[in-house]
Amino acid sequence: MQVTVHTSTREVLAVYAIDEARMELVITLAPNYPLGAVKVECGKQIGGRANSRNVGMQLTIFLTHQNGTINDGLTMWKNNLDKKFEGVEECYVCYTVIHQDTCQLPKLTCKTCKKKFHGPCLYKWFTTSSKSTCPICRNVF
């Protein structure tokens, strides 16, 4: 991963490249950062598969509302991509490999559809849906 900081435009550009896959991430800082919100844009994606909308939202929340540092956010982004390219299956609730709070991989598997989930993601799913069914196949978990 290569990180470039442009102080004049208040932007941080991160480029993740592995084999033919290349993904870019641009973090734009507000003039009153860290008090103001950051803007996260997922740039070019060549090869590989990444859910750029979820990545942008996750990083924006992490940097703005969870007092995360830019370095920690970029490290989380890189670690998720590393695990994704290693073949680790992502959680089908939050669409990330490494959970942002617990830093764990998805471990809980549905016995019917075999999809994996993070524990906190499943707990949130169960409490918000008021059901104890799998988010994917809707069979009892």
Coordinates of C-alpha atoms in Angstrom, one line a residue:
M1 CA 0.0 0.0 0.0
Q2 CA 1.3 3.4 -0.9
V3 CA 0.0 6.5 0.9
T4 CA 0.5 10.1 -0.3
V5 CA -0.5 13.2 1.7
H6 CA -1.4 16.4 -0.2
T7 CA -1.3 19.1 2.5
S8 CA -2.5 21.9 0.2
T9 CA -5.7 20.1 -0.8
R10 CA -6.0 18.4 2.6
E11 CA -6.2 15.0 1.0
V12 CA -4.8 11.6 1.8
L13 CA -4.5 9.2 -1.2
A14 CA -3.9 5.5 -0.5
V15 CA -3.3 3.0 -3.3
Y16 CA -3.5 -0.7 -2.7
A17 CA -2.0 -2.9 -5.4
I18 CA -1.6 -6.7 -5.5
D19 CA -0.9 -8.5 -8.8
E20 CA -3.3 -6.9 -11.4
A21 CA -5.7 -5.6 -8.7
R22 CA -5.4 -1.9 -7.9
M23 CA -7.7 0.1 -5.6
E24 CA -7.6 3.8 -4.6
L25 CA -9.0 5.6 -1.6
V26 CA -9.1 9.3 -1.1
I27 CA -9.7 10.9 2.3
T28 CA -10.5 14.6 2.2
L29 CA -10.2 16.4 5.5
A30 CA -12.5 19.2 6.5
P31 CA -10.9 22.6 7.1
N32 CA -11.7 22.2 10.8
Y33 CA -10.5 18.6 11.1
P34 CA -10.8 16.8 13.5
L35 CA -13.9 18.6 14.5
G36 CA -15.4 18.5 11.0
A37 CA -16.4 15.4 9.0
V38 CA -14.1 13.7 6.6
K39 CA -15.1 12.7 3.1
V40 CA -14.0 9.2 1.9
E41 CA -14.1 8.3 -1.8
C42 CA -13.2 5.0 -3.3
G43 CA -11.5 5.8 -6.5
K44 CA -10.4 3.5 -9.3
Q45 CA -10.7 -0.2 -8.8
I46 CA -9.0 -2.4 -11.4
G47 CA -9.3 -6.1 -10.8
G48 CA -10.5 -7.5 -7.5
R49 CA -13.9 -7.1 -6.0
A50 CA -14.6 -4.6 -3.3
N51 CA -17.8 -3.0 -2.1
S52 CA -16.7 0.6 -2.4
R53 CA -19.9 2.1 -1.0
N54 CA -19.6 0.1 2.2
V55 CA -15.9 0.8 2.5
G56 CA -16.5 4.5 2.2
M57 CA -19.3 4.5 4.8
Q58 CA -17.3 2.3 7.2
L59 CA -14.2 4.6 7.0
T60 CA -16.3 7.8 7.3
I61 CA -18.0 6.5 10.4
F62 CA -14.7 5.3 11.9
L63 CA -12.9 8.6 11.3
T64 CA -15.8 10.9 12.1
H65 CA -17.8 9.3 14.9
Q66 CA -15.5 6.8 16.5
N67 CA -12.5 9.1 16.9
G68 CA -10.3 6.8 14.8
T69 CA -7.0 8.1 13.4
I70 CA -6.4 8.3 9.6
N71 CA -3.5 5.8 10.1
D72 CA -5.8 3.3 11.9
G73 CA -8.5 3.7 9.2
L74 CA -6.0 3.1 6.4
T75 CA -4.6 0.1 8.3
M76 CA -8.1 -1.4 8.7
W77 CA -8.8 -0.9 5.0
K78 CA -5.5 -2.6 4.1
N79 CA -6.0 -5.5 6.5
N80 CA -9.5 -6.1 5.1
L81 CA -8.2 -6.1 1.5
D82 CA -5.3 -8.4 2.5
K83 CA -7.7 -10.9 4.1
K84 CA -10.1 -10.7 1.1
F85 CA -7.3 -11.5 -1.3
E86 CA -6.2 -14.4 0.9
G87 CA -9.6 -15.9 0.3
V88 CA -11.2 -15.2 3.7
E89 CA -14.9 -14.9 3.3
E90 CA -16.5 -11.5 4.4
C91 CA -19.3 -11.1 6.8
Y92 CA -22.6 -11.0 5.0
V93 CA -24.1 -8.3 7.3
C94 CA -21.3 -5.6 7.3
Y95 CA -19.5 -6.8 4.1
T96 CA -16.0 -6.6 5.7
V97 CA -13.6 -9.3 6.6
I98 CA -12.2 -7.8 9.9
H99 CA -14.8 -6.4 12.3
Q100 CA -14.1 -2.7 13.0
D101 CA -14.7 -3.0 16.8
T102 CA -13.5 -6.5 17.7
C103 CA -10.9 -6.9 14.9
Q104 CA -12.1 -10.5 14.5
L105 CA -12.8 -12.6 11.4
P106 CA -16.3 -13.9 10.7
K107 CA -16.6 -17.1 12.7
L108 CA -20.3 -17.9 13.1
T109 CA -21.6 -20.1 10.2
C110 CA -25.2 -20.7 9.2
K111 CA -25.9 -24.4 9.2
T112 CA -28.1 -24.1 6.1
C113 CA -26.4 -21.7 3.7
K114 CA -22.9 -21.9 5.2
K115 CA -22.4 -18.1 5.1
K116 CA -20.2 -16.6 7.8
F117 CA -20.9 -13.7 10.1
H118 CA -19.2 -11.7 12.9
G119 CA -20.8 -12.2 16.3
P120 CA -21.7 -8.5 16.9
C121 CA -23.2 -8.2 13.4
L122 CA -25.4 -11.2 14.0
Y123 CA -26.4 -9.9 17.4
K124 CA -27.4 -6.6 15.8
W125 CA -29.3 -8.4 13.1
F126 CA -31.2 -10.5 15.7
T127 CA -32.1 -7.5 17.8
T128 CA -33.2 -5.2 15.0
S129 CA -35.2 -7.8 13.1
S130 CA -36.7 -9.4 16.2
K131 CA -36.0 -12.8 14.6
S132 CA -33.5 -15.5 15.1
T133 CA -33.1 -16.3 11.5
C134 CA -30.1 -16.2 9.1
P135 CA -29.9 -12.8 7.3
I136 CA -29.3 -14.6 4.0
C137 CA -31.4 -17.8 3.8
R138 CA -33.9 -16.9 6.6
N139 CA -33.7 -20.3 8.2
V140 CA -33.5 -20.5 12.0
F141 CA -29.9 -19.8 13.1

